[in-house]
């Protein structure tokens, strides 16, 4: 069971928002293949390229689809974090 106090944004069977960080540079046109997530490329502290994907996914299966796509494209996944859906990261 999910601890609602620790993860209030994650409810079973409901959409949730995530922030995924990968090593390397990923361009915005890949958003469609990655569930419509917002893509922002930047540099890490050691100046190596990293990309942050953020947005809402419909369920755990959709999240796994995004993660599997990144894996198939050979991006190293650095982190996956749930985050509050505050309106700026939700799909319209």
N, CA, C and O atoms as CSV, one atom per row, in Angstrom:
chain,resi,resn,atom,element,x,y,z
A,1,UNK,N,N,0.841,-1.184,0.000
A,1,UNK,CA,C,0.000,0.000,0.000
A,1,UNK,C,C,0.883,1.243,0.000
A,1,UNK,O,O,1.922,1.271,0.660
A,2,UNK,N,N,0.479,2.246,-0.724
A,2,UNK,CA,C,1.220,3.493,-0.813
A,2,UNK,C,C,0.938,4.355,0.413
A,2,UNK,O,O,-0.214,4.526,0.810
A,3,UNK,N,N,1.990,4.892,1.003
A,3,UNK,CA,C,1.836,5.805,2.131
A,3,UNK,C,C,1.383,7.158,1.580
A,3,UNK,O,O,2.190,7.897,1.016
A,4,UNK,N,N,0.113,7.483,1.739
A,4,UNK,CA,C,-0.451,8.712,1.177
A,4,UNK,C,C,0.196,9.973,1.733
A,4,UNK,O,O,0.180,11.007,1.066
A,5,UNK,N,N,0.772,9.918,2.949
A,5,UNK,CA,C,1.440,11.088,3.508
A,5,UNK,C,C,2.751,11.358,2.789
A,5,UNK,O,O,3.114,12.514,2.568
A,6,UNK,N,N,3.465,10.297,2.423
A,6,UNK,CA,C,4.742,10.434,1.744
A,6,UNK,C,C,4.558,10.696,0.247
A,6,UNK,O,O,5.313,11.471,-0.341
A,7,UNK,N,N,3.570,10.063,-0.369
A,7,UNK,CA,C,3.338,10.157,-1.810
A,7,UNK,C,C,1.890,10.562,-2.084
A,7,UNK,O,O,1.141,9.773,-2.660
A,8,UNK,N,N,1.477,11.753,-1.692
A,8,UNK,CA,C,0.073,12.133,-1.842
A,8,UNK,C,C,-0.387,12.207,-3.294
A,8,UNK,O,O,-1.586,12.104,-3.552
A,9,UNK,N,N,0.530,12.383,-4.255
A,9,UNK,CA,C,0.144,12.527,-5.641
A,9,UNK,C,C,-0.080,11.189,-6.336
A,9,UNK,O,O,-0.633,11.163,-7.435
A,10,UNK,N,N,0.331,10.082,-5.730
A,10,UNK,CA,C,0.216,8.779,-6.364
A,10,UNK,C,C,-0.959,8.024,-5.756
A,10,UNK,O,O,-0.952,7.689,-4.572
A,11,UNK,N,N,-1.962,7.762,-6.581
A,11,UNK,CA,C,-3.115,6.993,-6.144
A,11,UNK,C,C,-3.316,5.884,-7.160
A,11,UNK,O,O,-3.285,6.128,-8.366
A,12,UNK,N,N,-3.517,4.689,-6.686
A,12,UNK,CA,C,-3.660,3.527,-7.547
A,12,UNK,C,C,-4.717,3.762,-8.618
A,12,UNK,O,O,-5.834,4.190,-8.325
A,13,UNK,N,N,-4.346,3.476,-9.866
A,13,UNK,CA,C,-5.279,3.603,-10.975
A,13,UNK,C,C,-5.526,5.022,-11.444
A,13,UNK,O,O,-6.362,5.238,-12.321
A,14,UNK,N,N,-4.822,5.994,-10.886
A,14,UNK,CA,C,-5.013,7.400,-11.246
A,14,UNK,C,C,-3.759,7.940,-11.931
A,14,UNK,O,O,-2.660,7.439,-11.692
A,15,UNK,N,N,-3.915,8.963,-12.785
A,15,UNK,CA,C,-2.733,9.596,-13.386
A,15,UNK,C,C,-1.830,10.184,-12.306
A,15,UNK,O,O,-2.296,10.584,-11.239
A,16,UNK,N,N,-0.539,10.229,-12.597
A,16,UNK,CA,C,0.429,10.802,-11.665
A,16,UNK,C,C,1.497,11.538,-12.465
A,16,UNK,O,O,1.674,11.278,-13.655
A,17,UNK,N,N,2.200,12.446,-11.822
A,17,UNK,CA,C,3.254,13.221,-12.472
A,17,UNK,C,C,4.615,12.706,-12.029
A,17,UNK,O,O,4.812,12.311,-10.880
A,18,UNK,N,N,5.548,12.723,-12.976
A,18,UNK,CA,C,6.892,12.215,-12.715
A,18,UNK,C,C,7.936,13.129,-13.316
A,18,UNK,O,O,7.679,13.876,-14.261
A,19,UNK,N,N,9.126,13.046,-12.737
A,19,UNK,CA,C,10.314,13.718,-13.265
A,19,UNK,C,C,11.362,12.618,-13.454
A,19,UNK,O,O,11.746,11.937,-12.504
A,20,UNK,N,N,11.815,12.462,-14.701
A,20,UNK,CA,C,12.784,11.431,-15.051
A,20,UNK,C,C,14.032,12.133,-15.574
A,20,UNK,O,O,13.938,12.992,-16.450
A,21,UNK,N,N,15.196,11.776,-15.047
A,21,UNK,CA,C,16.457,12.366,-15.495
A,21,UNK,C,C,17.286,11.270,-16.160
A,21,UNK,O,O,17.475,10.192,-15.596
A,22,UNK,N,N,17.778,11.557,-17.366
A,22,UNK,CA,C,18.614,10.611,-18.093
A,22,UNK,C,C,19.940,11.256,-18.461
A,22,UNK,O,O,20.041,12.477,-18.588
A,23,UNK,N,N,20.946,10.421,-18.628
A,23,UNK,CA,C,22.255,10.887,-19.059
A,23,UNK,C,C,22.215,11.054,-20.573
A,23,UNK,O,O,21.744,10.170,-21.288
A,24,UNK,N,N,22.706,12.182,-21.056
A,24,UNK,CA,C,22.720,12.453,-22.489
A,24,UNK,C,C,21.720,13.527,-22.864
A,24,UNK,O,O,20.933,13.987,-22.036
A,25,UNK,N,N,21.766,13.914,-24.118
A,25,UNK,CA,C,20.896,14.970,-24.620
A,25,UNK,C,C,19.787,14.364,-25.469
A,25,UNK,O,O,20.050,13.611,-26.407
A,26,UNK,N,N,18.567,14.694,-25.137
A,26,UNK,CA,C,17.388,14.219,-25.841
A,26,UNK,C,C,16.630,15.450,-26.315
A,26,UNK,O,O,16.364,16.355,-25.525
A,27,UNK,N,N,16.282,15.493,-27.590
A,27,UNK,CA,C,15.615,16.661,-28.160
A,27,UNK,C,C,14.100,16.605,-27.985
A,27,UNK,O,O,13.515,15.528,-27.872
A,28,UNK,N,N,13.479,17.774,-27.963
A,28,UNK,CA,C,12.035,17.905,-27.742
A,28,UNK,C,C,11.177,17.109,-28.719
A,28,UNK,O,O,10.110,16.650,-28.313
A,29,UNK,N,N,11.568,16.910,-29.983
A,29,UNK,CA,C,10.717,16.134,-30.879
A,29,UNK,C,C,10.444,14.694,-30.411
A,29,UNK,O,O,9.515,14.061,-30.912
A,30,UNK,N,N,11.218,14.174,-29.480
A,30,UNK,CA,C,10.992,12.834,-28.954
A,30,UNK,C,C,9.818,12.805,-27.977
A,30,UNK,O,O,9.423,11.724,-27.540
A,31,UNK,N,N,9.263,13.933,-27.630
A,31,UNK,CA,C,8.178,14.000,-26.655
A,31,UNK,C,C,7.010,13.082,-27.012
A,31,UNK,O,O,6.446,12.433,-26.131
A,32,UNK,N,N,6.645,13.019,-28.279
A,32,UNK,CA,C,5.523,12.184,-28.707
A,32,UNK,C,C,5.747,10.710,-28.414
A,32,UNK,O,O,4.821,10.007,-28.010
A,33,UNK,N,N,6.960,10.244,-28.615
A,33,UNK,CA,C,7.288,8.837,-28.333
A,33,UNK,C,C,7.353,8.575,-26.833
A,33,UNK,O,O,7.244,7.431,-26.393
A,34,UNK,N,N,7.529,9.620,-26.063
A,34,UNK,CA,C,7.705,9.481,-24.617
A,34,UNK,C,C,6.490,9.982,-23.841
A,34,UNK,O,O,6.634,10.617,-22.796
A,35,UNK,N,N,5.321,9.701,-24.341
A,35,UNK,CA,C,4.092,9.999,-23.619
A,35,UNK,C,C,3.741,11.465,-23.526
A,35,UNK,O,O,2.934,11.850,-22.680
A,36,UNK,N,N,4.335,12.305,-24.385
A,36,UNK,CA,C,4.037,13.728,-24.349
A,36,UNK,C,C,4.726,14.474,-23.226
A,36,UNK,O,O,4.350,15.604,-22.911
A,37,UNK,N,N,5.728,13.861,-22.618
A,37,UNK,CA,C,6.418,14.512,-21.509
A,37,UNK,C,C,7.219,15.717,-22.000
A,37,UNK,O,O,7.718,15.733,-23.125
A,38,UNK,N,N,7.332,16.720,-21.139
A,38,UNK,CA,C,8.140,17.904,-21.434
A,38,UNK,C,C,9.605,17.500,-21.327
A,38,UNK,O,O,9.993,16.814,-20.382
A,39,UNK,N,N,10.422,17.924,-22.294
A,39,UNK,CA,C,11.831,17.547,-22.341
A,39,UNK,C,C,12.687,18.795,-22.236
A,39,UNK,O,O,12.518,19.740,-23.006
A,40,UNK,N,N,13.618,18.797,-21.267
A,40,UNK,CA,C,14.535,19.923,-21.073
A,40,UNK,C,C,15.952,19.372,-20.961
A,40,UNK,O,O,16.259,18.613,-20.042
A,41,UNK,N,N,16.810,19.759,-21.898
A,41,UNK,CA,C,18.220,19.340,-21.874
A,41,UNK,C,C,19.040,20.380,-21.126
A,41,UNK,O,O,18.789,21.580,-21.234
A,42,UNK,N,N,20.025,19.907,-20.363
A,42,UNK,CA,C,20.905,20.796,-19.600
A,42,UNK,C,C,22.235,20.087,-19.385
A,42,UNK,O,O,22.517,19.075,-20.026
A,43,UNK,N,N,23.039,20.613,-18.495
A,43,UNK,CA,C,24.322,20.002,-18.156
A,43,UNK,C,C,24.369,19.712,-16.666
A,43,UNK,O,O,23.807,20.453,-15.859
A,44,UNK,N,N,25.046,18.624,-16.309
A,44,UNK,CA,C,25.209,18.281,-14.903
A,44,UNK,C,C,26.339,19.119,-14.310
A,44,UNK,O,O,26.937,19.945,-14.999
A,45,UNK,N,N,26.622,18.904,-13.043
A,45,UNK,CA,C,27.685,19.661,-12.374
A,45,UNK,C,C,29.038,19.474,-13.052
A,45,UNK,O,O,29.857,20.393,-13.070
A,46,UNK,N,N,29.275,18.286,-13.611
A,46,UNK,CA,C,30.556,18.037,-14.289
A,46,UNK,C,C,30.497,18.378,-15.783
A,46,UNK,O,O,31.380,17.993,-16.549
A,47,UNK,N,N,29.455,19.100,-16.184
A,47,UNK,CA,C,29.248,19.594,-17.542
A,47,UNK,C,C,28.846,18.513,-18.543
A,47,UNK,O,O,28.808,18.786,-19.742
A,48,UNK,N,N,28.545,17.291,-18.090
A,48,UNK,CA,C,28.061,16.274,-19.011
A,48,UNK,C,C,26.572,16.521,-19.282
A,48,UNK,O,O,25.857,17.006,-18.406
A,49,UNK,N,N,26.104,16.189,-20.493
A,49,UNK,CA,C,24.705,16.464,-20.828
A,49,UNK,C,C,23.736,15.552,-20.076
A,49,UNK,O,O,23.968,14.351,-19.936
A,50,UNK,N,N,22.656,16.148,-19.600
A,50,UNK,CA,C,21.559,15.408,-18.980
A,50,UNK,C,C,20.251,15.976,-19.528
A,50,UNK,O,O,20.183,17.130,-19.952
A,51,UNK,N,N,19.226,15.145,-19.509
A,51,UNK,CA,C,17.909,15.571,-19.961
A,51,UNK,C,C,16.889,15.236,-18.886
A,51,UNK,O,O,16.904,14.144,-18.317
A,52,UNK,N,N,16.000,16.187,-18.614
A,52,UNK,CA,C,14.926,15.982,-17.650
A,52,UNK,C,C,13.603,15.909,-18.396
A,52,UNK,O,O,13.267,16.796,-19.181
A,53,UNK,N,N,12.866,14.850,-18.141
A,53,UNK,CA,C,11.527,14.682,-18.704
A,53,UNK,C,C,10.544,14.847,-17.558
A,53,UNK,O,O,10.743,14.274,-16.487
A,54,UNK,N,N,9.507,15.604,-17.761
A,54,UNK,CA,C,8.515,15.763,-16.701
A,54,UNK,C,C,7.129,15.823,-17.310
A,54,UNK,O,O,6.929,16.328,-18.414
A,55,UNK,N,N,6.186,15.297,-16.563
A,55,UNK,CA,C,4.815,15.333,-17.025
A,55,UNK,C,C,3.959,14.274,-16.366
A,55,UNK,O,O,4.408,13.522,-15.502
A,56,UNK,N,N,2.730,14.240,-16.794
A,56,UNK,CA,C,1.750,13.326,-16.236
A,56,UNK,C,C,1.679,12.066,-17.086
A,56,UNK,O,O,1.702,12.128,-18.315
A,57,UNK,N,N,1.592,10.921,-16.413
A,57,UNK,CA,C,1.348,9.658,-17.095
A,57,UNK,C,C,0.038,9.091,-16.560
A,57,UNK,O,O,-0.326,9.323,-15.408
A,58,UNK,N,N,-0.658,8.353,-17.400
A,58,UNK,CA,C,-1.989,7.865,-17.043
A,58,UNK,C,C,-1.984,6.790,-15.966
A,58,UNK,O,O,-2.902,6.711,-15.149
A,59,UNK,N,N,-0.943,5.962,-15.972
A,59,UNK,CA,C,-0.875,4.882,-14.993
A,59,UNK,C,C,0.528,4.286,-14.997
A,59,UNK,O,O,1.407,4.765,-15.713
A,60,UNK,N,N,0.735,3.248,-14.206
A,60,UNK,CA,C,2.054,2.632,-14.107
A,60,UNK,C,C,2.482,2.007,-15.433
A,60,UNK,O,O,3.670,2.005,-15.754
A,61,UNK,N,N,1.534,1.475,-16.211
A,61,UNK,CA,C,1.873,0.894,-17.512
A,61,UNK,C,C,2.425,1.970,-18.446
A,61,UNK,O,O,3.378,1.716,-19.184
A,62,UNK,N,N,1.843,3.156,-18.422
A,62,UNK,CA,C,2.341,4.251,-19.260
A,62,UNK,C,C,3.733,4.691,-18.803
A,62,UNK,O,O,4.587,4.996,-19.636
A,63,UNK,N,N,3.968,4.725,-17.500
A,63,UNK,CA,C,5.295,5.060,-16.978
A,63,UNK,C,C,6.315,4.027,-17.463
A,63,UNK,O,O,7.409,4.387,-17.897
A,64,UNK,N,N,5.958,2.756,-17.388
A,64,UNK,CA,C,6.864,1.707,-17.861
A,64,UNK,C,C,7.121,1.841,-19.362
A,64,UNK,O,O,8.223,1.548,-19.825
A,65,UNK,N,N,6.129,2.274,-20.121
A,65,UNK,CA,C,6.322,2.498,-21.548
A,65,UNK,C,C,7.360,3.575,-21.812
A,65,UNK,O,O,8.204,3.421,-22.694
A,66,UNK,N,N,7.305,4.666,-21.054
A,66,UNK,CA,C,8.287,5.748,-21.190
A,66,UNK,C,C,9.679,5.232,-20.817
A,66,UNK,O,O,10.643,5.462,-21.547
A,67,UNK,N,N,9.782,4.539,-19.688
A,67,UNK,CA,C,11.073,4.027,-19.238
A,67,UNK,C,C,11.640,2.998,-20.216
A,67,UNK,O,O,12.840,3.002,-20.487
A,68,UNK,N,N,10.789,2.121,-20.747
A,68,UNK,CA,C,11.251,1.140,-21.728
A,68,UNK,C,C,11.730,1.808,-23.009
A,68,UNK,O,O,12.717,1.370,-23.601
A,69,UNK,N,N,11.044,2.866,-23.447
A,69,UNK,CA,C,11.483,3.596,-24.640
A,69,UNK,C,C,12.859,4.211,-24.425
A,69,UNK,O,O,13.717,4.138,-25.304
A,70,UNK,N,N,13.073,4.814,-23.269
A,70,UNK,CA,C,14.381,5.393,-22.952
A,70,UNK,C,C,15.457,4.312,-22.935
A,70,UNK,O,O,16.559,4.519,-23.443
A,71,UNK,N,N,15.136,3.169,-22.355
A,71,UNK,CA,C,16.085,2.053,-22.297
A,71,UNK,C,C,16.421,1.566,-23.717
A,71,UNK,O,O,17.587,1.334,-24.036
A,72,UNK,N,N,15.401,1.415,-24.557
A,72,UNK,CA,C,15.617,0.960,-25.930
A,72,UNK,C,C,16.447,1.950,-26.742
A,72,UNK,O,O,17.165,1.557,-27.662
A,73,UNK,N,N,16.345,3.237,-26.400
A,73,UNK,CA,C,17.147,4.252,-27.089
A,73,UNK,C,C,18.532,4.382,-26.459
A,73,UNK,O,O,19.325,5.237,-26.851
A,74,UNK,N,N,18.813,3.521,-25.476
A,74,UNK,CA,C,20.117,3.425,-24.809
A,74,UNK,C,C,20.474,4.645,-23.953
A,74,UNK,O,O,21.646,5.004,-23.832
A,75,UNK,N,N,19.452,5.280,-23.361
A,75,UNK,CA,C,19.714,6.360,-22.415
A,75,UNK,C,C,19.838,5.770,-21.024
A,75,UNK,O,O,19.028,4.935,-20.622
A,76,UNK,N,N,20.849,6.202,-20.290
A,76,UNK,CA,C,21.028,5.756,-18.912
A,76,UNK,C,C,20.075,6.558,-18.032
A,76,UNK,O,O,20.151,7.786,-17.991
A,77,UNK,N,N,19.184,5.871,-17.333
A,77,UNK,CA,C,18.212,6.519,-16.461
A,77,UNK,C,C,18.883,6.806,-15.122
A,77,UNK,O,O,19.312,5.887,-14.425
A,78,UNK,N,N,18.969,8.084,-14.770
A,78,UNK,CA,C,19.626,8.497,-13.533
A,78,UNK,C,C,18.665,8.562,-12.356
A,78,UNK,O,O,19.045,8.238,-11.231
A,79,UNK,N,N,17.414,8.979,-12.601
A,79,UNK,CA,C,16.433,9.032,-11.510
A,79,UNK,C,C,15.016,9.076,-12.060
A,79,UNK,O,O,14.773,9.541,-13.174
A,80,UNK,N,N,14.089,8.579,-11.250
A,80,UNK,CA,C,12.656,8.635,-11.535
A,80,UNK,C,C,11.991,9.038,-10.230
A,80,UNK,O,O,12.099,8.331,-9.228
A,81,UNK,N,N,11.307,10.169,-10.239
A,81,UNK,CA,C,10.671,10.672,-9.014
A,81,UNK,C,C,9.238,11.089,-9.275
A,81,UNK,O,O,8.942,11.754,-10.268
A,82,UNK,N,N,8.353,10.692,-8.375
A,82,UNK,CA,C,6.993,11.202,-8.405
A,82,UNK,C,C,7.011,12.635,-7.914
A,82,UNK,O,O,7.818,12.990,-7.054
A,83,UNK,N,N,6.125,13.462,-8.453
A,83,UNK,CA,C,6.051,14.856,-8.027
A,83,UNK,C,C,4.609,15.320,-8.069
A,83,UNK,O,O,3.794,14.750,-8.794
A,84,UNK,N,N,4.289,16.335,-7.311
A,84,UNK,CA,C,2.915,16.839,-7.328
A,84,UNK,C,C,2.530,17.336,-8.716
A,84,UNK,O,O,3.332,17.969,-9.402
A,85,UNK,N,N,1.311,17.048,-9.120
A,85,UNK,CA,C,0.779,17.580,-10.377
A,85,UNK,C,C,0.237,18.967,-10.072
A,85,UNK,O,O,-0.849,19.123,-9.514
A,86,UNK,N,N,1.035,19.987,-10.458
A,86,UNK,CA,C,0.669,21.356,-10.091
A,86,UNK,C,C,0.062,22.143,-11.237
A,86,UNK,O,O,-0.128,23.355,-11.127
A,87,UNK,N,N,-0.241,21.473,-12.330
A,87,UNK,CA,C,-0.834,22.165,-13.472
A,87,UNK,C,C,0.186,22.506,-14.532
A,87,UNK,O,O,-0.177,22.596,-15.705
A,88,UNK,N,N,1.451,22.701,-14.178
A,88,UNK,CA,C,2.480,23.030,-15.187
A,88,UNK,C,C,3.022,21.776,-15.837
A,88,UNK,O,O,3.604,21.852,-16.919
A,89,UNK,N,N,2.849,20.612,-15.203
A,89,UNK,CA,C,3.392,19.395,-15.762
A,89,UNK,C,C,2.312,18.412,-16.203
A,89,UNK,O,O,2.621,17.266,-16.529
A,90,UNK,N,N,1.064,18.837,-16.219
A,90,UNK,CA,C,-0.011,17.977,-16.661
A,90,UNK,C,C,-0.251,18.157,-18.155
A,90,UNK,O,O,-0.070,19.242,-18.706
A,91,UNK,N,N,-0.667,17.056,-18.801
A,91,UNK,CA,C,-1.012,17.126,-20.222
A,91,UNK,C,C,-2.384,17.771,-20.350
A,91,UNK,O,O,-3.235,17.621,-19.473
A,92,UNK,N,N,-2.590,18.482,-21.438
A,92,UNK,CA,C,-3.895,19.124,-21.685
A,92,UNK,C,C,-4.579,18.443,-22.829
A,92,UNK,O,O,-5.687,18.826,-23.202
